[in-house]
PDB file of C-alpha atoms in Angstrom:
ATOM      1  CA  MET Z   1     -67.222   2.559  71.785  1.00  0.00           C
ATOM      2  CA  THR Z   2     -68.161   6.242  72.497  1.00  0.00           C
ATOM      3  CA  ASP Z   3     -69.710   6.235  68.669  1.00  0.00           C
ATOM      4  CA  LYS Z   4     -72.645   3.879  69.419  1.00  0.00           C
ATOM      5  CA  ILE Z   5     -73.441   4.986  73.001  1.00  0.00           C
ATOM      6  CA  ASN Z   6     -76.996   7.313  72.738  1.00  0.00           C
ATOM      7  CA  ILE Z   7     -77.546  10.104  75.383  1.00  0.00           C
ATOM      8  CA  ARG Z   8     -81.448  10.561  76.523  1.00  0.00           C
ATOM      9  CA  ASN Z   9     -83.366  12.169  78.921  1.00  0.00           C
ATOM     10  CA  ALA Z  10     -83.958   9.884  81.888  1.00  0.00           C
ATOM     11  CA  LYS Z  11     -87.045   8.454  82.569  1.00  0.00           C
ATOM     12  CA  GLN Z  12     -89.401   7.400  85.766  1.00  0.00           C
ATOM     13  CA  THR Z  13     -88.632   3.528  84.389  1.00  0.00           C
ATOM     14  CA  ASP Z  14     -84.576   4.894  84.402  1.00  0.00           C
ATOM     15  CA  HIS Z  15     -84.889   5.502  88.334  1.00  0.00           C
ATOM     16  CA  ASN Z  16     -84.366   1.759  89.327  1.00  0.00           C
ATOM     17  CA  PHE Z  17     -80.841   1.615  86.782  1.00  0.00           C
ATOM     18  CA  ILE Z  18     -79.367   4.447  89.252  1.00  0.00           C
ATOM     19  CA  PHE Z  19     -80.155   3.424  92.364  1.00  0.00           C
ATOM     20  CA  THR Z  20     -78.010   0.029  91.627  1.00  0.00           C
ATOM     21  CA  LEU Z  21     -74.680   2.488  90.482  1.00  0.00           C
ATOM     22  CA  SER Z  22     -76.038   4.161  94.885  1.00  0.00           C
ATOM     23  CA  PRO Z  23     -73.663   1.347  96.487  1.00  0.00           C
ATOM     24  CA  ASP Z  24     -70.637   1.986  93.974  1.00  0.00           C
ATOM     25  CA  LEU Z  25     -70.859   5.916  94.632  1.00  0.00           C
ATOM     26  CA  ALA Z  26     -70.650   5.482  98.699  1.00  0.00           C
ATOM     27  CA  GLN Z  27     -68.084   2.897  98.054  1.00  0.00           C
ATOM     28  CA  VAL Z  28     -65.503   5.831  96.671  1.00  0.00           C
ATOM     29  CA  ALA Z  29     -66.117   7.936  99.571  1.00  0.00           C
ATOM     30  CA  ASN Z  30     -63.853   6.602 101.909  1.00  0.00           C
ATOM     31  CA  LEU Z  31     -64.215   8.585 104.987  1.00  0.00           C
ATOM     32  CA  LYS Z  32     -62.913   6.800 107.851  1.00  0.00           C
ATOM     33  CA  TRP Z  33     -65.005   8.983 110.107  1.00  0.00           C
ATOM     34  CA  HIS Z  34     -68.794   7.511 109.061  1.00  0.00           C
ATOM     35  CA  ASP Z  35     -69.524   4.004 109.175  1.00  0.00           C
ATOM     36  CA  ASP Z  36     -70.342   2.328 105.996  1.00  0.00           C
ATOM     37  CA  ASN Z  37     -74.575   2.367 106.495  1.00  0.00           C
ATOM     38  CA  THR Z  38     -74.569   6.073 107.009  1.00  0.00           C
ATOM     39  CA  VAL Z  39     -72.863   6.546 103.633  1.00  0.00           C
ATOM     40  CA  SER Z  40     -74.926   4.320 101.640  1.00  0.00           C
ATOM     41  CA  LYS Z  41     -77.657   5.956 103.140  1.00  0.00           C
ATOM     42  CA  MET Z  42     -76.388   9.794 102.452  1.00  0.00           C
ATOM     43  CA  GLN Z  43     -76.067   8.840  98.908  1.00  0.00           C
ATOM     44  CA  ASP Z  44     -79.504   6.761  98.577  1.00  0.00           C
ATOM     45  CA  ASP Z  45     -81.248   9.700 100.164  1.00  0.00           C
ATOM     46  CA  TYR Z  46     -79.393  12.227  97.809  1.00  0.00           C
ATOM     47  CA  ILE Z  47     -80.022   9.863  95.032  1.00  0.00           C
ATOM     48  CA  ALA Z  48     -83.899  10.047  96.211  1.00  0.00           C
ATOM     49  CA  GLN Z  49     -83.743  13.475  96.140  1.00  0.00           C
ATOM     50  CA  MET Z  50     -82.421  14.337  93.182  1.00  0.00           C
ATOM     51  CA  LEU Z  51     -84.979  12.331  91.537  1.00  0.00           C
ATOM     52  CA  LYS Z  52     -88.096  13.779  92.929  1.00  0.00           C
ATOM     53  CA  GLN Z  53     -90.099  16.935  90.996  1.00  0.00           C
ATOM     54  CA  THR Z  54     -88.489  20.430  92.116  1.00  0.00           C
ATOM     55  CA  SER Z  55     -88.669  23.914  90.536  1.00  0.00           C
ATOM     56  CA  VAL Z  56     -84.657  24.064  90.039  1.00  0.00           C
ATOM     57  CA  ASN Z  57     -83.912  23.615  86.858  1.00  0.00           C
ATOM     58  CA  ASN Z  58     -82.391  20.064  86.200  1.00  0.00           C
ATOM     59  CA  ILE Z  59     -81.758  17.358  83.810  1.00  0.00           C
ATOM     60  CA  THR Z  60     -81.199  13.528  84.791  1.00  0.00           C
ATOM     61  CA  LEU Z  61     -79.327  11.867  81.738  1.00  0.00           C
ATOM     62  CA  ILE Z  62     -79.033   8.403  80.809  1.00  0.00           C
ATOM     63  CA  ALA Z  63     -75.746   6.657  78.489  1.00  0.00           C
ATOM     64  CA  GLU Z  64     -77.165   4.029  77.019  1.00  0.00           C
ATOM     65  CA  LYS Z  65     -76.386   1.030  74.337  1.00  0.00           C
ATOM     66  CA  ASN Z  66     -78.157  -1.532  72.070  1.00  0.00           C
ATOM     67  CA  GLY Z  67     -80.974  -0.298  74.791  1.00  0.00           C
ATOM     68  CA  VAL Z  68     -78.677  -1.379  77.824  1.00  0.00           C
ATOM     69  CA  SER Z  69     -77.925   1.449  80.246  1.00  0.00           C
ATOM     70  CA  LEU Z  70     -74.273   2.325  81.080  1.00  0.00           C
ATOM     71  CA  GLY Z  71     -74.370   5.611  83.217  1.00  0.00           C
ATOM     72  CA  PHE Z  72     -76.137   8.089  84.495  1.00  0.00           C
ATOM     73  CA  VAL Z  73     -74.941  11.916  85.068  1.00  0.00           C
ATOM     74  CA  HIS Z  74     -77.952  14.446  87.071  1.00  0.00           C
ATOM     75  CA  ALA Z  75     -76.875  18.472  86.417  1.00  0.00           C
ATOM     76  CA  CYS Z  76     -79.092  21.580  87.794  1.00  0.00           C
ATOM     77  CA  GLU Z  77     -78.800  25.432  88.484  1.00  0.00           C
ATOM     78  CA  HIS Z  78     -76.525  25.659  91.555  1.00  0.00           C
ATOM     79  CA  GLN Z  79     -75.424  29.507  92.592  1.00  0.00           C
ATOM     80  CA  ASP Z  80     -71.958  29.865  92.847  1.00  0.00           C
ATOM     81  CA  SER Z  81     -69.908  30.265  95.881  1.00  0.00           C
ATOM     82  CA  ILE Z  82     -67.659  33.327  94.941  1.00  0.00           C
ATOM     83  CA  SER Z  83     -69.647  35.545  92.369  1.00  0.00           C
ATOM     84  CA  ASN Z  84     -73.100  34.610  93.059  1.00  0.00           C
ATOM     85  CA  GLU Z  85     -74.210  33.953  89.631  1.00  0.00           C
ATOM     86  CA  ALA Z  86     -76.379  31.073  88.631  1.00  0.00           C
ATOM     87  CA  CYS Z  87     -74.126  28.164  87.150  1.00  0.00           C
ATOM     88  CA  GLY Z  88     -75.092  24.610  86.510  1.00  0.00           C
ATOM     89  CA  THR Z  89     -73.844  22.233  88.351  1.00  0.00           C
ATOM     90  CA  VAL Z  90     -73.267  18.398  88.362  1.00  0.00           C
ATOM     91  CA  PRO Z  91     -73.734  16.947  92.149  1.00  0.00           C
ATOM     92  CA  LEU Z  92     -73.784  12.995  91.048  1.00  0.00           C
ATOM     93  CA  LEU Z  93     -72.217  10.882  87.722  1.00  0.00           C
ATOM     94  CA  ALA Z  94     -72.308   7.676  87.851  1.00  0.00           C
ATOM     95  CA  VAL Z  95     -71.168   4.756  85.245  1.00  0.00           C
ATOM     96  CA  SER Z  96     -71.474   1.442  85.528  1.00  0.00           C
ATOM     97  CA  ALA Z  97     -68.063  -0.309  86.769  1.00  0.00           C
ATOM     98  CA  LYS Z  98     -68.310  -2.843  83.590  1.00  0.00           C
ATOM     99  CA  THR Z  99     -68.017   0.289  81.545  1.00  0.00           C
ATOM    100  CA  GLN Z 100     -65.874   2.540  83.179  1.00  0.00           C
ATOM    101  CA  GLY Z 101     -62.966   3.416  80.741  1.00  0.00           C
ATOM    102  CA  MET Z 102     -64.790   3.222  77.813  1.00  0.00           C
ATOM    103  CA  GLY Z 103     -65.820   7.229  77.388  1.00  0.00           C
ATOM    104  CA  VAL Z 104     -68.782   6.767  79.160  1.00  0.00           C
ATOM    105  CA  GLY Z 105     -68.674   9.378  81.788  1.00  0.00           C
ATOM    106  CA  LYS Z 106     -66.958  11.813  79.488  1.00  0.00           C
ATOM    107  CA  LEU Z 107     -69.765  11.572  76.818  1.00  0.00           C
ATOM    108  CA  LEU Z 108     -71.932  12.552  79.677  1.00  0.00           C
ATOM    109  CA  ILE Z 109     -69.921  15.488  81.549  1.00  0.00           C
ATOM    110  CA  GLN Z 110     -70.388  16.811  77.814  1.00  0.00           C
ATOM    111  CA  ALA Z 111     -73.868  16.739  77.575  1.00  0.00           C
ATOM    112  CA  ALA Z 112     -74.029  18.553  80.922  1.00  0.00           C
ATOM    113  CA  GLU Z 113     -71.667  20.989  79.359  1.00  0.00           C
ATOM    114  CA  LYS Z 114     -73.922  21.019  76.580  1.00  0.00           C
ATOM    115  CA  TRP Z 115     -76.894  21.514  78.741  1.00  0.00           C
ATOM    116  CA  SER Z 116     -75.296  24.263  81.231  1.00  0.00           C
ATOM    117  CA  LYS Z 117     -74.048  26.273  77.837  1.00  0.00           C
ATOM    118  CA  GLN Z 118     -77.998  25.905  76.767  1.00  0.00           C
ATOM    119  CA  GLN Z 119     -79.254  27.441  80.182  1.00  0.00           C
ATOM    120  CA  GLY Z 120     -76.740  30.273  79.629  1.00  0.00           C
ATOM    121  CA  TYR Z 121     -74.342  29.558  82.584  1.00  0.00           C
ATOM    122  CA  ARG Z 122     -70.567  30.618  82.620  1.00  0.00           C
ATOM    123  CA  LEU Z 123     -69.593  27.832  84.654  1.00  0.00           C
ATOM    124  CA  LEU Z 124     -69.779  23.984  85.206  1.00  0.00           C
ATOM    125  CA  HIS Z 125     -69.610  23.287  89.135  1.00  0.00           C
ATOM    126  CA  LEU Z 126     -69.002  19.881  90.641  1.00  0.00           C
ATOM    127  CA  GLU Z 127     -68.522  18.016  93.749  1.00  0.00           C
ATOM    128  CA  VAL Z 128     -66.457  14.936  94.207  1.00  0.00           C
ATOM    129  CA  PHE Z 129     -65.511  12.851  97.652  1.00  0.00           C
ATOM    130  CA  ALA Z 130     -61.370  14.297  98.685  1.00  0.00           C
ATOM    131  CA  ASN Z 131     -60.506  10.433  98.642  1.00  0.00           C
ATOM    132  CA  ASN Z 132     -61.567   9.635  95.428  1.00  0.00           C
ATOM    133  CA  GLU Z 133     -58.445   9.981  93.284  1.00  0.00           C
ATOM    134  CA  LYS Z 134     -59.416   8.296  90.221  1.00  0.00           C
ATOM    135  CA  ALA Z 135     -62.385  10.849  89.804  1.00  0.00           C
ATOM    136  CA  LYS Z 136     -60.359  13.718  90.694  1.00  0.00           C
ATOM    137  CA  GLY Z 137     -57.870  12.502  87.658  1.00  0.00           C
ATOM    138  CA  PHE Z 138     -60.642  12.170  85.205  1.00  0.00           C
ATOM    139  CA  TYR Z 139     -62.242  15.491  86.045  1.00  0.00           C
ATOM    140  CA  ASN Z 140     -58.640  17.135  86.057  1.00  0.00           C
ATOM    141  CA  ASN Z 141     -58.454  15.722  82.348  1.00  0.00           C
ATOM    142  CA  LEU Z 142     -61.601  16.826  81.452  1.00  0.00           C
ATOM    143  CA  GLY Z 143     -60.073  20.661  82.300  1.00  0.00           C
ATOM    144  CA  PHE Z 144     -62.215  21.042  86.024  1.00  0.00           C
ATOM    145  CA  GLU Z 145     -59.984  23.007  88.461  1.00  0.00           C
ATOM    146  CA  PRO Z 146     -60.343  22.677  92.448  1.00  0.00           C
ATOM    147  CA  GLU Z 147     -61.946  25.797  93.971  1.00  0.00           C
ATOM    148  CA  THR Z 148     -62.473  25.463  97.631  1.00  0.00           C
ATOM    149  CA  LEU Z 149     -61.857  22.587  99.961  1.00  0.00           C
ATOM    150  CA  HIS Z 150     -63.848  21.434 102.570  1.00  0.00           C
ATOM    151  CA  MET Z 151     -62.234  19.653 105.271  1.00  0.00           C
ATOM    152  CA  VAL Z 152     -63.483  17.377 108.192  1.00  0.00           C
ATOM    153  CA  LYS Z 153     -61.585  16.407 111.392  1.00  0.00           C
ATOM    154  CA  ALA Z 154     -63.602  13.697 113.971  1.00  0.00           C
ATOM    155  CA  LEU Z 155     -63.185  14.463 117.087  1.00  0.00           C
TER     156      LEU Z 155
END
């Protein structure tokens, strides 16, 4: 399947597709100390902020096959919290449910890695919800390793 998938720069007309994946991104958070509406609003706001024009070096890419959008990745410049160097980060990656497991996410991460290398970055950073075991396994298989862990306690 992956040999026929095209990765291209996102356009304004892709924004609706990107927002259709927001509920899936919010659902995997599984944060019992936040209600579903709060998490959904956070995810929608996060995507809206990502899609705004900014001076931060960034790219949003769409994976598509035969003109049908399958997923997206957003990568941007980030300051590494350990070395303070500029690096790449992937704040958002989403693949439509019906195409998960077909290599689309891997192609999108590879495209984000390529973009990051082209920017001269040595590291590619990402965050994943701690309860999202599927995504953590996916990223581990691609060579990502945990560096720090952010923890929360509901009071």
